[in-house]
């Protein structure tokens, strides 16, 4: 007889159903695990045999064969320990009750039978829920928001003995490990930067509001100290709170990367240094891990001094910016991670930084300026929806407190809700397929001519013209208009014309 116990395997955030098949026969004292296990899975046999002895069971003088199906998928990590142990105990008739096929087991085992948490438990639970599982036995992990996993009953256990008692229906101590009382209280998060603290830059603030509402990428250019970094740091404060589904995605990615997440309710903000390697930005390694672009999923990726990043690294961003995912292929495995983020770049207009400044003299030659700007390739510039040029703000001018981030965030949220309702899904104007955008918000003939005339004058590519339409749609959403207005088209063209691709000219505010 063969016993089958359910578990799940992971490839990045994607997963698959794993059937742990156990067969015991008389003969030599041996335990064999097959089904493309790696070293960490093969070592589980020693942990499992020691753990089942803690519940007065012994696998001595028996041949135990464990098959991890499907056999063509590589298995890694100790996540299958608990499922293997339950399968062996069931095959030994130590467990009398039937185990439903929609019940799965995940967790590592220590030698005394204690169940330990493993890497990637939350992604595994999300996969289990999508595969139709109804109940999951797992160890306690304070980083897993069990209350958010609707539709999947999570039974938290500390020892393999607790699992046996639950399966047999015996009355035992509560298996659900209680969280600290203060963990249920939502602590409001205060962003370190607020738009009301930024002096001047009213036009730039409005353009960033448009970017936040529609999910548009922004490239800022200006002399050193003009406020590029401050505007980028304040940008996450105008983004609405993440939905439960997006929070689970973000938590899963940070767990896989073993990174600390400050608050899962707010959009993540990543700010890698320009000396970071391509693997750190894109993701990778022998066993591929999420990179900065995946850790910025559902949030913001800020590349300060963008022209100082290696050109090869910047060009690697082209596919994620278009697709919202990144696929990493290695000898051991190929994984796909989500990477849908708003890219904000900042760079100087020239190597010395003072081109167009009225306070400093630029010493760069035209050739030096052109070589510096060529570090950001044309295809990458094409994928930037907004090119924003800034000038310094004098601190001796009258400081008027502008709108707070909370007030701007309310408008952004309303505009996004209008997009979700129109597209019947969580799609932003910058990311929604263009055929859906064209069908739901068709342009008028004279609006097409406006864009075509500006494109011919500025030598814009088709991609840039489409981004103009997306920008116009977002501006109309902020104005509460159902259709794309003439004024929004004009504003979108003006935003792009103000800083053309050949040279980011200084905007007069």
Coordinates of C-alpha atoms in Angstrom, one line a residue:
X1 CA 0.0 0.0 0.0
X2 CA 1.2 3.5 -0.8
X3 CA 0.2 6.6 1.3
X4 CA -0.1 10.0 -0.4
X5 CA 0.3 13.3 1.6
X6 CA -0.1 16.7 0.1
X7 CA 2.4 19.6 0.1
X8 CA 3.6 22.3 -2.2
X9 CA 6.9 23.3 -3.9
X10 CA 8.1 26.7 -5.0
X11 CA 9.8 28.2 -8.0
X12 CA 10.2 31.8 -6.9
X13 CA 6.6 33.0 -6.1
X14 CA 5.1 30.4 -8.4
X15 CA 4.3 27.0 -7.0
X16 CA 3.1 23.6 -7.8
X17 CA 1.3 20.7 -6.1
X18 CA 3.6 18.0 -4.6
X19 CA 2.4 14.6 -3.6
X20 CA 4.6 12.9 -1.0
X21 CA 4.2 9.2 -1.7
X22 CA 5.4 6.8 1.0
X23 CA 5.8 3.0 0.7
X24 CA 7.2 0.7 3.4
X25 CA 8.4 -2.8 2.9
X26 CA 10.3 -5.4 4.9
X27 CA 14.0 -5.8 4.3
X28 CA 17.1 -3.9 4.9
X29 CA 17.2 -0.8 7.2
X30 CA 17.1 2.0 4.7
X31 CA 15.2 5.2 3.7
X32 CA 15.4 6.5 0.1
X33 CA 14.0 9.8 -1.2
X34 CA 13.5 10.1 -5.0
X35 CA 11.9 12.8 -7.2
X36 CA 14.8 15.1 -8.0
X37 CA 15.6 16.1 -4.4
X38 CA 18.6 18.4 -3.6
X39 CA 21.0 17.9 -0.7
X40 CA 18.7 19.7 1.8
X41 CA 15.8 17.4 0.9
X42 CA 18.0 14.2 1.0
X43 CA 19.2 15.2 4.5
X44 CA 15.6 15.2 5.7
X45 CA 15.6 11.4 6.1
X46 CA 17.8 11.7 9.2
X47 CA 15.6 14.5 10.7
X48 CA 12.4 12.6 10.0
X49 CA 13.5 9.3 11.4
X50 CA 14.7 11.0 14.6
X51 CA 11.5 13.0 14.9
X52 CA 9.1 10.0 14.5
X53 CA 10.9 8.3 17.4
X54 CA 9.7 11.1 19.7
X55 CA 6.1 9.8 19.2
X56 CA 7.1 6.2 20.0
X57 CA 7.5 5.0 16.4
X58 CA 10.5 3.5 14.8
X59 CA 11.5 3.0 11.1
X60 CA 14.3 0.5 11.9
X61 CA 14.5 -2.8 10.0
X62 CA 12.3 -1.5 7.3
X63 CA 12.8 -0.1 3.8
X64 CA 11.1 3.3 3.4
X65 CA 10.8 4.7 -0.1
X66 CA 9.6 8.3 -0.5
X67 CA 8.7 9.7 -3.9
X68 CA 8.2 13.5 -4.3
X69 CA 5.8 13.8 -7.3
X70 CA 6.0 15.3 -9.9
X71 CA 9.3 13.7 -10.5
X72 CA 10.4 16.1 -13.2
X73 CA 10.4 19.1 -10.9
X74 CA 13.5 19.8 -8.8
X75 CA 12.8 19.9 -5.0
X76 CA 14.8 22.0 -2.6
X77 CA 14.6 23.0 1.1
X78 CA 13.3 21.3 4.2
X79 CA 9.7 22.3 3.5
X80 CA 8.6 18.7 2.9
X81 CA 9.9 17.3 6.3
X82 CA 6.5 17.3 8.0
X83 CA 4.6 15.8 5.1
X84 CA 7.2 13.0 4.8
X85 CA 6.9 12.3 8.5
X86 CA 3.1 12.2 8.4
X87 CA 3.2 9.9 5.4
X88 CA 5.5 7.5 7.2
X89 CA 3.4 7.4 10.3
X90 CA 0.3 6.9 8.3
X91 CA 1.9 4.0 6.4
X92 CA 3.0 2.5 9.7
X93 CA -0.7 2.7 10.8
X94 CA 0.3 5.0 13.6
X95 CA -2.3 7.4 12.3
X96 CA -5.8 5.7 12.1
X97 CA -7.8 8.6 10.7
X98 CA -8.1 9.4 7.0
X99 CA -6.2 12.5 5.9
X100 CA -8.3 14.5 3.4
X101 CA -6.6 15.2 0.0
X102 CA -7.3 19.0 0.5
X103 CA -5.1 19.1 3.6
X104 CA -1.4 19.9 3.3
X105 CA 1.6 19.9 5.6
X106 CA 4.6 22.2 5.4
X107 CA 7.5 22.7 7.8
X108 CA 10.9 21.5 8.8
X109 CA 11.5 19.0 11.7
X110 CA 14.1 19.1 14.4
X111 CA 15.5 15.9 15.9
X112 CA 13.1 16.0 18.9
X113 CA 10.0 16.4 16.7
X114 CA 9.7 20.2 17.0
X115 CA 8.3 21.8 13.9
X116 CA 10.4 24.7 12.6
X117 CA 9.5 27.4 10.2
X118 CA 11.1 27.4 6.7
X119 CA 11.9 30.0 4.1
X120 CA 9.0 30.8 1.7
X121 CA 6.1 29.7 3.9
X122 CA 3.8 32.6 3.0
X123 CA 4.3 32.1 -0.8
X124 CA 3.6 28.4 -0.3
X125 CA 0.4 29.1 1.6
X126 CA -0.8 31.5 -1.2
X127 CA 0.0 28.8 -3.8
X128 CA -1.9 26.2 -1.7
X129 CA -4.9 28.5 -1.5
X130 CA -4.9 29.0 -5.3
X131 CA -4.6 25.2 -5.8
X132 CA -7.8 24.6 -3.8
X133 CA -6.4 23.4 -0.5
X134 CA -8.7 24.0 2.5
X135 CA -6.5 23.3 5.5
X136 CA -2.8 23.6 6.2
X137 CA -0.7 22.5 9.1
X138 CA 2.3 24.7 9.6
X139 CA 4.7 26.0 12.3
X140 CA 4.3 29.4 13.9
X141 CA 5.9 32.4 12.1
X142 CA 5.1 35.9 13.4
X143 CA 5.7 37.3 9.9
X144 CA 2.8 35.4 8.3
X145 CA -0.5 37.3 8.5
X146 CA -2.7 34.2 8.9
X147 CA -5.8 36.3 9.4
X148 CA -5.4 37.6 5.8
X149 CA -5.4 34.1 4.2
X150 CA -9.1 33.9 3.7
X151 CA -10.4 30.5 2.4
X152 CA -7.5 28.6 3.9
X153 CA -7.7 27.2 7.5
X154 CA -4.3 27.4 9.0
X155 CA -3.5 25.1 11.9
X156 CA -0.4 26.2 13.8
X157 CA 1.5 23.4 15.5
X158 CA 4.6 23.3 17.6
X159 CA 5.4 19.6 17.7
X160 CA 4.6 16.6 15.5
X161 CA 2.6 15.2 18.5
X162 CA 0.2 18.2 18.1
X163 CA -0.5 17.1 14.5
X164 CA -1.3 13.5 15.5
X165 CA -3.7 14.7 18.3
X166 CA -5.5 17.0 15.9
X167 CA -5.8 14.3 13.2
X168 CA -7.1 11.8 15.7
X169 CA -9.7 14.3 17.1
X170 CA -8.3 14.3 20.6
X171 CA -8.9 17.2 22.8
X172 CA -5.6 19.1 23.4
X173 CA -4.3 22.5 24.1
X174 CA -5.1 25.2 21.5
X175 CA -3.0 24.7 18.5
X176 CA -3.4 28.2 17.2
X177 CA -0.4 30.1 18.7
X178 CA -1.8 33.4 19.9
X179 CA 0.0 36.6 18.7
X180 CA 0.9 39.3 21.1
X181 CA -2.0 41.6 21.8
X182 CA -0.3 44.7 20.3
X183 CA 0.3 42.9 17.0
X184 CA -3.4 43.2 16.2
X185 CA -3.3 47.0 16.6
X186 CA -2.6 48.9 13.4
X187 CA 0.0 51.6 14.2
X188 CA -0.3 54.5 11.8
X189 CA 2.9 55.0 9.8
X190 CA 4.3 58.5 9.3
X191 CA 6.3 59.0 6.2
X192 CA 9.7 60.6 6.8
X193 CA 9.0 63.2 4.0
X194 CA 5.8 65.1 3.3
X195 CA 5.1 67.3 0.4
X196 CA 4.1 70.2 2.6
X197 CA 7.8 70.3 3.9
X198 CA 9.1 70.9 0.3
X199 CA 9.7 74.6 -0.5
X200 CA 8.6 75.6 -4.0
X201 CA 8.5 73.1 -6.9
X202 CA 4.7 73.4 -7.2
X203 CA 4.7 72.3 -10.9
X204 CA 6.9 69.3 -10.0
X205 CA 4.6 68.3 -7.2
X206 CA 1.6 68.4 -9.6
X207 CA 3.5 66.3 -12.2
X208 CA 4.4 63.7 -9.5
X209 CA 0.7 63.6 -8.5
X210 CA -0.1 62.6 -12.1
X211 CA 2.7 60.0 -12.0
X212 CA 1.3 58.5 -8.7
X213 CA -2.3 58.4 -10.0
X214 CA -1.5 56.6 -13.2
X215 CA 1.7 54.6 -12.2
X216 CA 3.9 56.6 -14.6
X217 CA 7.7 56.5 -14.6
X218 CA 9.5 59.8 -14.1
X219 CA 13.1 61.0 -14.9
X220 CA 14.1 64.1 -13.1
X221 CA 17.0 66.3 -14.2
X222 CA 18.5 69.3 -12.5
X223 CA 21.7 70.7 -10.9
X224 CA 23.0 69.3 -7.6
X225 CA 20.9 70.3 -4.6
X226 CA 17.8 71.4 -6.5
X227 CA 15.5 68.9 -4.7
X228 CA 15.4 65.8 -6.8
X229 CA 16.1 63.3 -4.0
X230 CA 13.8 65.1 -1.6
X231 CA 10.9 64.9 -4.1
X232 CA 11.6 61.2 -4.7
X233 CA 11.7 60.4 -1.0
X234 CA 8.4 62.2 -0.5
X235 CA 6.7 60.5 -3.5
X236 CA 5.7 57.3 -1.6
X237 CA 3.7 59.5 0.9
X238 CA 1.1 60.3 -1.8
X239 CA 0.5 56.6 -2.8
X240 CA -2.6 55.0 -1.3
X241 CA -2.4 52.1 1.1
X242 CA -1.9 48.7 -0.5
X243 CA -4.8 46.2 -0.8
X244 CA -4.6 42.9 1.1
X245 CA -3.6 41.0 -2.0
X246 CA -0.8 43.4 -2.7
X247 CA 0.4 43.3 0.9
X248 CA 0.7 39.5 0.7
X249 CA 2.7 39.7 -2.5
X250 CA 5.1 42.2 -0.9
X251 CA 5.5 40.2 2.3
X252 CA 6.2 37.1 0.2
X253 CA 8.9 38.7 -1.8
X254 CA 10.6 40.2 1.3
X255 CA 10.5 36.8 3.0
X256 CA 12.1 35.1 0.0
X257 CA 14.8 37.8 -0.1
X258 CA 15.3 37.7 3.7
X259 CA 14.8 41.4 3.8
X260 CA 13.1 43.4 6.6
X261 CA 9.8 45.1 5.7
X262 CA 8.9 48.2 7.7
X263 CA 5.2 48.3 7.1
X264 CA 3.4 46.0 4.6
X265 CA 0.5 48.4 4.3
X266 CA 2.5 51.1 2.6
X267 CA 4.1 51.0 -0.8
X268 CA 7.7 49.8 -0.6
X269 CA 10.5 52.2 -1.5
X270 CA 13.8 51.0 -2.7
X271 CA 16.8 53.2 -3.2
X272 CA 19.9 51.2 -4.4
X273 CA 23.3 52.8 -4.8
X274 CA 24.6 53.2 -8.3
X275 CA 27.5 50.9 -7.4
X276 CA 25.0 48.0 -6.9
X277 CA 25.6 45.0 -9.2
X278 CA 23.2 43.9 -11.9
X279 CA 22.3 40.8 -9.8
X280 CA 21.4 43.0 -6.9
X281 CA 19.2 45.2 -9.0
X282 CA 17.6 42.5 -11.2
X283 CA 17.9 39.5 -9.0
X284 CA 19.8 36.2 -9.4
X285 CA 22.3 34.0 -7.8
X286 CA 22.9 30.3 -8.0
X287 CA 19.4 29.8 -6.6
X288 CA 17.7 33.0 -7.9
X289 CA 16.6 35.5 -5.3
X290 CA 14.5 38.6 -5.8
X291 CA 16.4 41.8 -6.7
X292 CA 15.7 45.5 -6.0
X293 CA 13.1 45.7 -8.8
X294 CA 11.1 42.9 -7.3
X295 CA 11.4 44.3 -3.8
X296 CA 10.0 47.5 -5.2
X297 CA 7.0 45.6 -6.6
X298 CA 3.7 47.6 -6.0
X299 CA 5.9 50.5 -4.9
X300 CA 8.7 52.8 -6.0
X301 CA 12.3 52.2 -7.3
X302 CA 14.4 55.3 -7.1
X303 CA 17.7 55.4 -9.0
X304 CA 19.6 58.5 -7.9
X305 CA 22.4 59.5 -10.2
X306 CA 20.9 57.3 -12.8
X307 CA 23.6 58.1 -15.4
X308 CA 26.2 56.6 -13.0
X309 CA 24.6 53.2 -13.1
X310 CA 26.2 50.8 -15.6
X311 CA 24.5 51.0 -19.0
X312 CA 24.1 47.3 -19.1
X313 CA 22.2 47.3 -15.8
X314 CA 19.9 50.1 -17.0
X315 CA 19.1 48.3 -20.2
X316 CA 18.2 45.2 -18.2
X317 CA 15.2 47.3 -16.8
X318 CA 13.6 47.4 -20.3
X319 CA 11.7 44.1 -20.1
X320 CA 10.5 44.5 -16.5
X321 CA 9.3 48.0 -17.2
X322 CA 7.2 46.7 -20.1
X323 CA 6.0 43.3 -18.7
X324 CA 5.9 44.0 -15.0
X325 CA 7.8 40.7 -14.3
X326 CA 11.4 39.5 -14.5
X327 CA 12.5 36.0 -15.5
X328 CA 15.8 34.8 -14.2
X329 CA 17.4 31.7 -15.8
X330 CA 20.1 29.8 -14.1
X331 CA 21.5 26.3 -14.4
X332 CA 19.6 25.1 -11.3
X333 CA 16.3 26.7 -12.1
X334 CA 14.3 29.4 -13.9
X335 CA 12.1 31.6 -11.9
X336 CA 9.8 34.5 -12.6
X337 CA 9.3 37.3 -10.0
X338 CA 6.8 40.1 -10.2
X339 CA 8.4 43.5 -10.8
X340 CA 5.6 46.1 -11.3
X341 CA 6.9 49.4 -9.9
X342 CA 7.1 53.1 -10.6
X343 CA 10.6 54.0 -11.7
X344 CA 11.8 57.4 -10.6
X345 CA 15.2 58.4 -11.9
X346 CA 17.4 61.4 -11.1
X347 CA 20.4 62.7 -13.0
X348 CA 22.4 65.9 -13.6
X349 CA 22.0 67.7 -16.9
X350 CA 25.8 67.4 -17.5
X351 CA 28.9 65.9 -15.9
X352 CA 29.6 69.0 -13.8
X353 CA 25.9 69.4 -13.1
X354 CA 25.5 73.1 -13.8
X355 CA 24.3 73.2 -17.4
X356 CA 21.5 75.9 -17.5
X357 CA 22.3 77.2 -14.1
X358 CA 22.3 81.0 -13.5
X359 CA 24.5 80.7 -10.4
X360 CA 27.4 78.5 -11.7
X361 CA 29.2 78.3 -15.0
X362 CA 29.2 74.9 -16.8
X363 CA 32.6 73.8 -17.8
X364 CA 31.6 70.7 -19.9
X365 CA 32.2 70.5 -23.6
X366 CA 29.3 69.5 -25.9
X367 CA 31.0 66.1 -26.5
X368 CA 31.2 65.5 -22.8
X369 CA 27.5 66.4 -22.3
X370 CA 26.4 64.1 -25.1
X371 CA 28.5 61.2 -23.8
X372 CA 27.1 61.7 -20.3
X373 CA 23.5 61.7 -21.6
X374 CA 24.1 58.7 -23.8
X375 CA 24.7 56.6 -20.6
X376 CA 20.9 56.4 -20.4
X377 CA 20.0 54.8 -23.7
X378 CA 17.2 55.9 -26.0
X379 CA 15.1 52.7 -25.4
X380 CA 15.2 53.4 -21.6
X381 CA 14.3 57.1 -22.1
X382 CA 11.4 55.9 -24.3
X383 CA 10.1 54.0 -21.3
X384 CA 10.1 57.0 -19.1
X385 CA 6.6 58.6 -19.2
X386 CA 7.6 61.9 -17.8
X387 CA 10.9 63.9 -18.3
X388 CA 10.9 66.5 -15.6
X389 CA 13.6 69.2 -15.5
X390 CA 14.1 71.2 -12.2
X391 CA 15.9 74.3 -11.2
X392 CA 17.1 75.4 -7.8
X393 CA 14.7 77.1 -5.4
X394 CA 16.0 80.1 -3.4
X395 CA 15.5 79.6 0.3
X396 CA 15.1 83.4 0.9
X397 CA 11.8 83.4 -1.0
X398 CA 8.5 83.4 1.0
X399 CA 7.8 79.9 2.1
X400 CA 4.1 79.0 1.7
X401 CA 3.0 75.7 3.1
X402 CA 1.7 73.7 0.1
X403 CA -0.8 70.8 0.2
X404 CA 0.0 68.0 2.5
X405 CA 0.7 64.5 1.2
X406 CA -2.6 63.3 2.7
X407 CA -4.7 65.7 0.6
X408 CA -2.8 64.7 -2.6
X409 CA -3.1 61.0 -1.6
X410 CA -6.9 61.3 -1.4
X411 CA -7.1 62.7 -5.0
X412 CA -4.7 60.0 -6.2
X413 CA -6.9 57.3 -4.6
X414 CA -10.0 58.6 -6.3
X415 CA -8.3 58.7 -9.6
X416 CA -7.0 55.1 -9.2
X417 CA -10.5 53.8 -8.2
X418 CA -11.9 55.4 -11.3
X419 CA -9.3 53.4 -13.3
X420 CA -10.0 50.1 -11.5
X421 CA -13.7 50.6 -12.2
X422 CA -13.2 51.4 -15.9
X423 CA -10.8 48.5 -16.5
X424 CA -12.7 46.1 -14.2
X425 CA -9.4 45.1 -12.5
X426 CA -6.3 46.5 -10.7
X427 CA -4.9 48.2 -13.8
X428 CA -3.3 51.6 -14.0
X429 CA -3.3 53.8 -17.0
X430 CA 0.4 53.3 -17.4
X431 CA 0.2 49.5 -17.3
X432 CA -3.1 48.6 -18.9
X433 CA -2.9 47.0 -22.4
X434 CA -3.2 49.8 -25.0
X435 CA -6.1 48.0 -26.8
X436 CA -8.2 48.1 -23.6
X437 CA -7.3 51.8 -23.1
X438 CA -8.3 52.6 -26.7
X439 CA -11.6 50.8 -26.3
X440 CA -12.6 52.3 -23.0
X441 CA -11.2 55.9 -23.8
X442 CA -11.2 56.5 -27.5
X443 CA -9.5 59.7 -28.8
X444 CA -11.3 62.2 -30.9
X445 CA -9.9 62.9 -34.4
X446 CA -8.7 66.4 -33.6
X447 CA -7.0 65.0 -30.5
X448 CA -5.1 62.5 -32.6
X449 CA -4.0 65.3 -34.9
X450 CA -2.7 67.3 -31.9
X451 CA -0.5 64.4 -30.8
X452 CA 0.6 63.6 -34.3
X453 CA 1.7 67.2 -34.9
X454 CA 3.7 67.4 -31.7
X455 CA 5.2 64.0 -32.4
X456 CA 6.4 65.1 -35.9
X457 CA 8.0 68.2 -34.4
X458 CA 9.7 66.5 -31.5
X459 CA 10.6 63.2 -33.4
X460 CA 8.7 61.1 -30.9
X461 CA 8.5 57.3 -31.3
X462 CA 5.2 55.4 -31.3
X463 CA 5.8 54.4 -27.7
X464 CA 6.1 58.0 -26.6
X465 CA 2.9 58.9 -28.4
X466 CA 1.1 56.1 -26.6
X467 CA 2.5 57.4 -23.3
X468 CA 1.1 60.8 -24.1
X469 CA -2.3 59.2 -24.4
X470 CA -1.9 57.4 -21.1
X471 CA -0.8 60.6 -19.4
X472 CA -3.8 62.4 -20.9
X473 CA -6.1 59.7 -19.5
X474 CA -4.6 60.1 -16.0
X475 CA -4.9 63.9 -16.1
X476 CA -8.6 63.5 -17.0
X477 CA -9.1 61.0 -14.2
X478 CA -7.7 63.5 -11.7
X479 CA -10.1 66.1 -13.1
X480 CA -12.9 63.6 -12.7
X481 CA -13.7 63.5 -16.4
X482 CA -15.1 60.3 -18.0
X483 CA -13.6 61.1 -21.4
X484 CA -10.1 62.3 -22.3
X485 CA -10.4 66.1 -22.6
X486 CA -8.6 68.4 -25.0
X487 CA -7.0 70.2 -22.1
X488 CA -5.6 66.9 -20.7
X489 CA -4.1 66.1 -24.1
X490 CA -2.5 69.5 -24.3
X491 CA -1.1 69.2 -20.7
X492 CA 0.3 65.7 -21.5
X493 CA 2.0 67.1 -24.6
X494 CA 3.4 70.1 -22.7
X495 CA 4.8 67.9 -20.0
X496 CA 6.8 65.9 -22.5
X497 CA 7.7 68.9 -24.7
X498 CA 9.1 70.8 -21.7
X499 CA 12.0 68.4 -21.4
X500 CA 12.6 66.8 -24.8
X501 CA 14.8 63.7 -25.2
X502 CA 17.7 65.5 -26.8
X503 CA 18.2 67.8 -23.8
X504 CA 16.5 68.3 -20.5
X505 CA 16.0 72.0 -20.5
X506 CA 15.5 73.8 -17.3
X507 CA 11.8 74.5 -16.5
X508 CA 10.9 78.0 -15.3
X509 CA 8.6 77.7 -12.3

